[in-house]
CSV table of C-alpha atoms in Angstrom, one decimal:
chain,number,residue,atom,x,y,z
O,12,UNK,CA,-34.3,-53.3,-101.9
O,13,UNK,CA,-37.7,-53.7,-100.2
O,14,UNK,CA,-38.9,-54.0,-96.6
O,15,UNK,CA,-40.0,-57.6,-95.9
O,16,UNK,CA,-43.7,-58.1,-95.1
O,17,UNK,CA,-43.1,-59.8,-91.7
O,18,UNK,CA,-40.6,-59.7,-88.8
O,19,UNK,CA,-37.7,-62.2,-88.9
O,20,UNK,CA,-38.7,-63.7,-85.5
O,21,UNK,CA,-41.8,-63.9,-83.3
O,22,UNK,CA,-42.5,-60.5,-81.6
O,23,UNK,CA,-42.2,-60.4,-77.8
O,24,UNK,CA,-43.9,-57.5,-76.1
O,25,UNK,CA,-41.5,-55.7,-73.7
O,26,UNK,CA,-44.4,-54.8,-71.5
O,27,UNK,CA,-45.1,-58.6,-70.9
O,28,UNK,CA,-41.4,-59.2,-70.1
O,29,UNK,CA,-41.5,-56.3,-67.6
O,30,UNK,CA,-44.6,-57.6,-65.9
O,31,UNK,CA,-43.0,-61.0,-65.3
O,32,UNK,CA,-39.6,-59.5,-64.3
O,33,UNK,CA,-37.8,-61.4,-67.2
O,34,UNK,CA,-34.8,-59.8,-68.9
O,35,UNK,CA,-33.6,-61.8,-71.9
O,36,UNK,CA,-30.0,-61.6,-73.1
O,37,UNK,CA,-30.9,-60.1,-76.4
O,38,UNK,CA,-31.7,-56.8,-74.7
O,39,UNK,CA,-28.1,-56.5,-73.3
O,40,UNK,CA,-26.2,-53.8,-75.1
O,41,UNK,CA,-22.4,-54.0,-75.8
O,42,UNK,CA,-20.5,-52.4,-72.9
O,43,UNK,CA,-19.7,-49.3,-75.0
O,44,UNK,CA,-23.4,-48.6,-75.6
O,45,UNK,CA,-24.6,-49.1,-72.1
O,46,UNK,CA,-25.9,-46.0,-70.3
O,47,UNK,CA,-24.3,-44.2,-67.4
O,48,UNK,CA,-26.7,-44.5,-64.5
O,49,UNK,CA,-28.7,-41.3,-64.3
O,50,UNK,CA,-27.7,-40.7,-60.7
O,51,UNK,CA,-23.9,-41.0,-61.4
O,52,UNK,CA,-23.7,-38.6,-64.3
O,53,UNK,CA,-20.9,-36.0,-64.4
O,54,UNK,CA,-21.7,-32.6,-63.1
O,55,UNK,CA,-22.0,-31.3,-66.6
O,56,UNK,CA,-24.6,-33.9,-67.5
O,57,UNK,CA,-26.5,-33.3,-64.3
O,58,UNK,CA,-26.7,-29.5,-64.3
O,59,UNK,CA,-26.9,-28.9,-68.1
O,60,UNK,CA,-30.1,-28.9,-70.0
O,61,UNK,CA,-31.1,-28.2,-73.6
O,62,UNK,CA,-32.2,-24.5,-74.2
O,63,UNK,CA,-35.8,-23.6,-73.3
O,64,UNK,CA,-37.3,-20.9,-75.6
O,65,UNK,CA,-40.5,-18.9,-75.0
O,66,UNK,CA,-42.3,-18.6,-78.3
O,67,UNK,CA,-44.4,-15.6,-77.0
O,68,UNK,CA,-41.3,-13.5,-77.8
O,69,UNK,CA,-42.1,-13.9,-81.5
O,70,UNK,CA,-45.3,-11.9,-81.1
O,71,UNK,CA,-43.6,-8.9,-79.6
O,72,UNK,CA,-41.4,-6.6,-81.7
O,73,UNK,CA,-38.9,-5.9,-78.9
O,74,UNK,CA,-38.4,-9.6,-78.2
O,75,UNK,CA,-38.7,-11.1,-81.7
O,76,UNK,CA,-35.0,-10.7,-82.7
O,77,UNK,CA,-33.8,-12.1,-79.4
O,78,UNK,CA,-36.2,-15.1,-79.7
O,79,UNK,CA,-35.1,-15.8,-83.3
O,80,UNK,CA,-31.5,-15.6,-82.2
O,81,UNK,CA,-32.1,-18.1,-79.4
O,82,UNK,CA,-33.6,-20.6,-81.8
O,83,UNK,CA,-30.8,-20.1,-84.3
O,84,UNK,CA,-28.1,-20.7,-81.7
O,85,UNK,CA,-29.9,-23.8,-80.4
O,86,UNK,CA,-30.2,-25.3,-83.9
O,87,UNK,CA,-26.5,-24.7,-84.6
O,88,UNK,CA,-25.1,-25.7,-81.2
O,89,UNK,CA,-27.5,-28.3,-79.9
O,90,UNK,CA,-29.8,-29.5,-82.6
O,91,UNK,CA,-32.4,-29.6,-79.8
O,92,UNK,CA,-34.5,-27.1,-77.8
O,93,UNK,CA,-37.7,-26.9,-75.8
O,94,UNK,CA,-40.5,-24.5,-76.6
O,95,UNK,CA,-43.1,-23.1,-74.1
O,96,UNK,CA,-46.1,-20.9,-74.8
O,97,UNK,CA,-46.3,-22.7,-78.2
O,98,UNK,CA,-50.0,-22.3,-78.7
O,99,UNK,CA,-51.1,-25.9,-78.2
O,100,UNK,CA,-53.6,-26.4,-75.4
O,101,UNK,CA,-52.1,-27.9,-72.2
O,102,UNK,CA,-55.4,-29.7,-71.7
O,103,UNK,CA,-55.1,-31.4,-75.2
O,104,UNK,CA,-51.5,-32.4,-74.4
O,105,UNK,CA,-52.6,-34.0,-71.1
O,106,UNK,CA,-55.6,-35.8,-72.7
O,107,UNK,CA,-53.5,-37.2,-75.5
O,108,UNK,CA,-50.9,-38.6,-73.1
O,109,UNK,CA,-53.7,-40.1,-71.0
O,110,UNK,CA,-55.3,-41.8,-74.1
O,111,UNK,CA,-52.1,-43.5,-75.0
O,112,UNK,CA,-51.3,-44.5,-71.4
O,113,UNK,CA,-54.8,-46.2,-71.3
O,114,UNK,CA,-54.1,-47.9,-74.6
O,115,UNK,CA,-50.8,-49.5,-73.4
O,116,UNK,CA,-52.6,-50.7,-70.3
O,117,UNK,CA,-55.4,-52.5,-72.2
O,118,UNK,CA,-55.4,-56.3,-72.2
O,119,UNK,CA,-52.8,-57.7,-74.5
O,120,UNK,CA,-55.4,-59.4,-76.8
O,121,UNK,CA,-57.0,-56.0,-77.6
O,122,UNK,CA,-53.6,-54.4,-78.4
O,123,UNK,CA,-52.6,-57.4,-80.6
O,124,UNK,CA,-55.4,-56.5,-83.0
O,125,UNK,CA,-53.2,-53.6,-84.1
O,126,UNK,CA,-49.9,-55.5,-84.4
O,127,UNK,CA,-47.7,-54.0,-87.1
O,128,UNK,CA,-45.3,-55.3,-89.8
O,129,UNK,CA,-42.0,-53.9,-91.1
O,130,UNK,CA,-43.7,-53.1,-94.4
O,131,UNK,CA,-45.1,-49.8,-93.1
O,132,UNK,CA,-44.5,-50.0,-89.3
O,133,UNK,CA,-48.0,-48.7,-88.8
O,134,UNK,CA,-49.7,-50.0,-85.7
O,135,UNK,CA,-48.5,-51.6,-82.4
O,136,UNK,CA,-44.8,-52.7,-82.5
O,137,UNK,CA,-41.9,-53.8,-80.4
O,138,UNK,CA,-38.8,-53.6,-82.6
O,139,UNK,CA,-37.1,-51.4,-85.2
O,140,UNK,CA,-35.1,-53.0,-88.0
O,141,UNK,CA,-35.4,-56.5,-89.4
O,142,UNK,CA,-32.0,-58.0,-88.8
O,143,UNK,CA,-32.4,-61.5,-87.4
O,144,UNK,CA,-30.8,-62.0,-84.0
O,145,UNK,CA,-30.3,-58.2,-83.5
O,146,UNK,CA,-29.9,-56.8,-80.0
O,147,UNK,CA,-33.3,-55.1,-79.2
O,148,UNK,CA,-34.4,-52.0,-77.3
O,149,UNK,CA,-36.5,-52.1,-74.2
O,150,UNK,CA,-39.7,-50.5,-75.5
O,151,UNK,CA,-43.0,-51.0,-77.3
O,152,UNK,CA,-44.5,-48.4,-79.5
O,153,UNK,CA,-47.5,-47.4,-81.7
O,154,UNK,CA,-46.9,-45.7,-85.1
O,155,UNK,CA,-49.5,-44.0,-87.2
O,156,UNK,CA,-49.8,-41.5,-90.1
O,157,UNK,CA,-51.4,-38.1,-90.2
O,158,UNK,CA,-50.2,-36.8,-93.6
O,159,UNK,CA,-50.5,-37.2,-96.5
O,160,UNK,CA,-54.2,-37.8,-96.2
O,161,UNK,CA,-54.0,-40.8,-98.5
O,162,UNK,CA,-52.1,-42.6,-95.8
O,163,UNK,CA,-54.3,-41.5,-92.9
O,164,UNK,CA,-56.4,-44.6,-92.0
O,165,UNK,CA,-58.5,-44.3,-88.8
O,166,UNK,CA,-59.1,-48.0,-88.8
O,167,UNK,CA,-55.4,-48.4,-88.0
O,168,UNK,CA,-55.7,-46.1,-85.0
O,169,UNK,CA,-56.7,-47.4,-81.6
O,170,UNK,CA,-60.5,-47.5,-81.1
O,171,UNK,CA,-60.1,-47.7,-77.3
O,172,UNK,CA,-60.6,-45.8,-75.2
O,173,UNK,CA,-63.7,-44.7,-77.0
O,174,UNK,CA,-62.7,-41.1,-77.6
O,175,UNK,CA,-59.1,-42.0,-78.6
O,176,UNK,CA,-59.3,-41.3,-82.4
O,177,UNK,CA,-60.9,-37.9,-81.9
O,178,UNK,CA,-58.2,-36.8,-79.4
O,179,UNK,CA,-55.3,-38.2,-81.5
O,180,UNK,CA,-56.7,-36.4,-84.6
O,181,UNK,CA,-57.1,-33.0,-82.8
O,182,UNK,CA,-53.6,-33.4,-81.4
O,183,UNK,CA,-52.1,-34.0,-84.8
O,184,UNK,CA,-53.8,-31.0,-86.4
O,185,UNK,CA,-52.4,-28.7,-83.7
O,186,UNK,CA,-48.9,-30.0,-83.8
O,187,UNK,CA,-48.8,-29.8,-87.6
O,188,UNK,CA,-49.7,-26.0,-87.2
O,189,UNK,CA,-46.8,-25.7,-84.7
O,190,UNK,CA,-44.4,-27.4,-87.1
O,191,UNK,CA,-45.3,-25.1,-89.9
O,192,UNK,CA,-44.6,-22.1,-87.6
O,193,UNK,CA,-41.2,-23.5,-86.6
O,194,UNK,CA,-40.3,-24.2,-90.2
O,195,UNK,CA,-40.7,-20.5,-91.1
O,196,UNK,CA,-38.4,-19.6,-88.2
O,197,UNK,CA,-35.7,-22.0,-89.3
O,198,UNK,CA,-35.9,-20.7,-92.8
O,199,UNK,CA,-35.6,-17.1,-91.8
O,200,UNK,CA,-32.6,-17.9,-89.5
O,201,UNK,CA,-30.8,-19.5,-92.5
O,202,UNK,CA,-31.2,-16.2,-94.4
O,203,UNK,CA,-33.8,-17.7,-96.7
O,204,UNK,CA,-37.4,-16.8,-97.5
O,205,UNK,CA,-39.7,-17.9,-94.7
O,206,UNK,CA,-41.4,-20.6,-96.8
O,207,UNK,CA,-38.2,-22.0,-98.2
O,208,UNK,CA,-38.0,-25.2,-96.0
O,209,UNK,CA,-41.7,-25.8,-96.3
O,210,UNK,CA,-41.4,-25.7,-100.1
O,211,UNK,CA,-38.3,-27.8,-100.0
O,212,UNK,CA,-40.4,-30.4,-98.1
O,213,UNK,CA,-43.1,-30.4,-100.8
O,214,UNK,CA,-45.3,-27.4,-99.7
O,215,UNK,CA,-48.6,-28.6,-98.3
O,216,UNK,CA,-47.9,-32.1,-99.6
O,217,UNK,CA,-45.7,-33.2,-96.7
O,218,UNK,CA,-45.6,-36.2,-94.4
O,219,UNK,CA,-46.5,-36.2,-90.7
O,220,UNK,CA,-46.6,-39.3,-88.5
O,221,UNK,CA,-46.6,-40.1,-84.8
O,222,UNK,CA,-44.7,-42.7,-82.8
O,223,UNK,CA,-45.8,-43.2,-79.3
O,224,UNK,CA,-43.1,-44.8,-77.2
O,225,UNK,CA,-43.8,-46.9,-74.2
O,226,UNK,CA,-40.9,-47.8,-71.9
O,227,UNK,CA,-41.9,-50.4,-69.3
O,228,UNK,CA,-40.0,-50.7,-66.0
O,229,UNK,CA,-36.8,-52.6,-66.5
O,230,UNK,CA,-35.1,-55.0,-64.1
O,231,UNK,CA,-31.6,-54.2,-65.6
O,232,UNK,CA,-31.6,-50.6,-66.7
O,233,UNK,CA,-27.8,-50.4,-66.6
O,234,UNK,CA,-27.5,-53.0,-69.4
O,235,UNK,CA,-29.9,-51.8,-72.0
O,236,UNK,CA,-31.6,-48.8,-73.6
O,237,UNK,CA,-35.2,-47.9,-74.3
O,238,UNK,CA,-34.1,-46.5,-77.7
O,239,UNK,CA,-30.6,-46.9,-79.1
O,240,UNK,CA,-28.5,-43.9,-80.1
O,241,UNK,CA,-29.6,-42.3,-83.4
O,242,UNK,CA,-30.4,-39.1,-85.2
O,243,UNK,CA,-33.9,-38.7,-86.6
O,244,UNK,CA,-34.1,-39.5,-90.3
O,245,UNK,CA,-36.9,-37.1,-91.1
O,246,UNK,CA,-37.2,-33.3,-91.2
O,247,UNK,CA,-38.1,-32.2,-87.7
O,248,UNK,CA,-39.3,-34.0,-84.5
O,249,UNK,CA,-41.7,-32.5,-81.9
O,250,UNK,CA,-41.6,-34.6,-78.8
O,251,UNK,CA,-44.1,-34.5,-75.9
O,252,UNK,CA,-42.0,-36.1,-73.2
O,253,UNK,CA,-43.1,-37.7,-69.9
O,254,UNK,CA,-43.4,-35.0,-67.3
O,255,UNK,CA,-42.7,-37.3,-64.4
O,256,UNK,CA,-39.9,-39.7,-65.6
O,257,UNK,CA,-36.7,-38.6,-67.3
O,258,UNK,CA,-35.2,-40.7,-70.0
O,259,UNK,CA,-34.2,-38.8,-73.1
O,260,UNK,CA,-30.5,-38.1,-73.4
O,261,UNK,CA,-28.8,-35.9,-76.0
O,262,UNK,CA,-25.2,-36.1,-77.0
O,263,UNK,CA,-23.3,-32.9,-76.5
O,264,UNK,CA,-19.5,-32.7,-76.8
O,265,UNK,CA,-19.2,-36.5,-76.2
O,266,UNK,CA,-21.3,-36.2,-73.0
O,267,UNK,CA,-24.8,-37.6,-72.6
O,268,UNK,CA,-27.1,-34.9,-71.2
O,269,UNK,CA,-30.3,-36.1,-69.6
O,270,UNK,CA,-33.1,-33.7,-70.7
O,271,UNK,CA,-35.2,-32.2,-68.0
O,272,UNK,CA,-38.6,-31.3,-69.7
O,273,UNK,CA,-40.2,-28.0,-68.8
O,274,UNK,CA,-43.9,-28.3,-67.8
O,275,UNK,CA,-46.1,-28.6,-70.9
O,276,UNK,CA,-43.1,-27.9,-73.2
O,277,UNK,CA,-42.5,-29.6,-76.6
O,278,UNK,CA,-38.9,-30.7,-77.3
O,279,UNK,CA,-38.0,-29.9,-80.9
O,280,UNK,CA,-35.0,-31.5,-82.7
O,281,UNK,CA,-33.5,-31.1,-86.1
O,282,UNK,CA,-33.7,-34.2,-88.3
O,283,UNK,CA,-31.3,-35.5,-91.0
O,284,UNK,CA,-33.3,-33.9,-93.9
O,285,UNK,CA,-33.0,-30.4,-92.5
O,286,UNK,CA,-29.3,-31.0,-91.9
O,287,UNK,CA,-29.0,-31.9,-95.6
O,288,UNK,CA,-31.2,-28.9,-96.8
O,289,UNK,CA,-29.2,-26.5,-94.6
O,290,UNK,CA,-25.9,-28.0,-95.9
O,291,UNK,CA,-25.1,-28.9,-92.2
O,292,UNK,CA,-25.6,-25.4,-90.8
O,293,UNK,CA,-28.1,-27.0,-88.6
O,294,UNK,CA,-27.2,-30.4,-87.2
O,295,UNK,CA,-29.3,-33.5,-86.4
O,296,UNK,CA,-27.9,-34.7,-83.1
O,297,UNK,CA,-27.5,-38.2,-81.6
O,298,UNK,CA,-29.9,-39.0,-78.8
O,299,UNK,CA,-31.1,-42.1,-77.0
O,300,UNK,CA,-33.4,-43.2,-74.2
O,301,UNK,CA,-32.6,-44.8,-70.9
O,302,UNK,CA,-35.0,-46.8,-68.9
O,303,UNK,CA,-36.1,-46.9,-65.2
O,304,UNK,CA,-36.2,-49.8,-62.8
O,305,UNK,CA,-39.2,-48.5,-60.9
O,306,UNK,CA,-41.3,-46.4,-63.3
O,307,UNK,CA,-42.7,-46.8,-66.8
O,308,UNK,CA,-42.4,-43.9,-69.2
O,309,UNK,CA,-44.4,-42.6,-72.1
O,310,UNK,CA,-43.5,-40.1,-74.9
O,311,UNK,CA,-45.0,-38.9,-78.1
O,312,UNK,CA,-42.6,-38.3,-81.0
O,313,UNK,CA,-44.3,-36.3,-83.9
O,314,UNK,CA,-42.3,-36.5,-87.1
O,315,UNK,CA,-42.6,-33.7,-89.7
O,316,UNK,CA,-41.1,-35.0,-92.9
O,317,UNK,CA,-40.6,-34.2,-96.6
O,318,UNK,CA,-42.9,-35.6,-99.3
O,319,UNK,CA,-41.6,-39.1,-99.8
O,320,UNK,CA,-40.6,-38.9,-103.4
O,321,UNK,CA,-39.0,-35.4,-103.6
O,322,UNK,CA,-35.2,-35.1,-103.9
O,323,UNK,CA,-33.7,-33.5,-100.8
O,324,UNK,CA,-30.3,-31.7,-101.3
O,325,UNK,CA,-28.5,-28.7,-99.9
O,326,UNK,CA,-30.2,-25.3,-100.7
O,327,UNK,CA,-28.4,-23.6,-103.6
O,328,UNK,CA,-28.4,-20.4,-101.6
O,329,UNK,CA,-26.3,-22.1,-98.9
O,330,UNK,CA,-23.7,-23.6,-101.3
O,331,UNK,CA,-20.6,-21.6,-102.0
O,332,UNK,CA,-17.1,-22.3,-103.4
O,333,UNK,CA,-15.8,-22.2,-99.8
O,334,UNK,CA,-18.7,-24.5,-98.6
O,335,UNK,CA,-19.7,-26.8,-101.4
O,336,UNK,CA,-22.7,-29.1,-101.2
O,337,UNK,CA,-22.0,-31.8,-98.7
O,338,UNK,CA,-24.7,-34.2,-99.8
O,339,UNK,CA,-26.0,-35.6,-103.0
O,340,UNK,CA,-29.8,-35.5,-103.8
O,341,UNK,CA,-31.8,-38.4,-102.3
O,342,UNK,CA,-35.5,-38.9,-101.7
O,343,UNK,CA,-36.8,-39.4,-98.2
O,344,UNK,CA,-38.3,-42.7,-99.3
O,345,UNK,CA,-34.8,-44.0,-100.3
O,346,UNK,CA,-33.3,-42.7,-97.0
O,347,UNK,CA,-36.1,-44.1,-94.8
O,348,UNK,CA,-35.8,-47.5,-96.4
O,349,UNK,CA,-32.2,-47.7,-95.3
O,350,UNK,CA,-33.2,-46.8,-91.7
O,351,UNK,CA,-36.1,-49.3,-91.6
O,352,UNK,CA,-33.9,-52.2,-92.7
O,353,UNK,CA,-31.0,-51.4,-90.4
O,354,UNK,CA,-32.6,-49.8,-87.3
O,355,UNK,CA,-31.1,-46.9,-85.3
O,356,UNK,CA,-27.3,-46.6,-85.7
O,357,UNK,CA,-26.0,-43.3,-84.3
O,358,UNK,CA,-25.2,-40.7,-86.9
O,359,UNK,CA,-23.7,-43.2,-89.4
O,360,UNK,CA,-26.8,-42.9,-91.7
O,361,UNK,CA,-26.6,-39.2,-92.6
O,362,UNK,CA,-22.8,-39.1,-92.3
O,363,UNK,CA,-22.5,-41.9,-94.9
O,364,UNK,CA,-24.3,-39.7,-97.4
O,365,UNK,CA,-21.6,-37.0,-97.5
O,366,UNK,CA,-20.1,-36.5,-100.9
O,367,UNK,CA,-16.5,-37.5,-101.0
O,368,UNK,CA,-14.1,-34.5,-101.0
O,369,UNK,CA,-10.5,-34.5,-102.2
């Protein structure tokens, strides 16, 4: 089973559709998948938010245990949390968002030079999955690799604006550091050595990539989604959300909660690979993106993943007779290929891996 080298149909840029006010039928979701309008959500969805955690508490002895506990609870109950005072410069976060906003507003012929294929997804894209005739999401994106270094190719990164590659590179280095710090916390909270999850991912030989999501204004936001419901297939995701336009929704107790980003926060979520390694102590959680009739939205999803050919399975320390291993070993490459062929499909991907139990 291999990814095809080209898309099954001509690619249509959603930004071009938005600019002409066109809304083709193939973006219309089935009624059960359509979003509840953001202004008519239930009280729970309107007033609830994912936990926000101040990472400065880790540097103070009297706050450290409390902060670790907050992160542990968020991983078990939500699979999502926001971090503030995380050590990444606010100025760098702002510059990186501005670089990408400028890229998506370049003339189409300049962006088309970076058009991607389903073989690697690297570059400028407008669809996930290769099923012919599939219902599509209302978004364009740009995907690139940071790690391993053998996959990092500056020529596949935007050259415009002129300082783009320098800013994107610096941003990646800082977020990799943050991910390493959070991985230690997750390991400790599982009762494991602090470097356990990092070693389980392959040590220093891990994968890191960025998908920048651009959600143009949509004439029919009640009929479509910017990104269909899914859990993230990788290890952990660190999201820099749009500070001005809400869109990310997280599933909690069968209710879709619209995330309200804290200023200069990163939104962290558990991916399927950490769910497997933790033997489902930590949960990867379904989330989706709604779109806006009046405003475009930009977000940066940074994926911190295991080495592609290393087998991921539940940690032996977390397997007991009462709680046997829930998942068989599988490499991230094998798992990712399934996702790339089929596109986002709720939690069905990781749930389908569960070992049958009598």
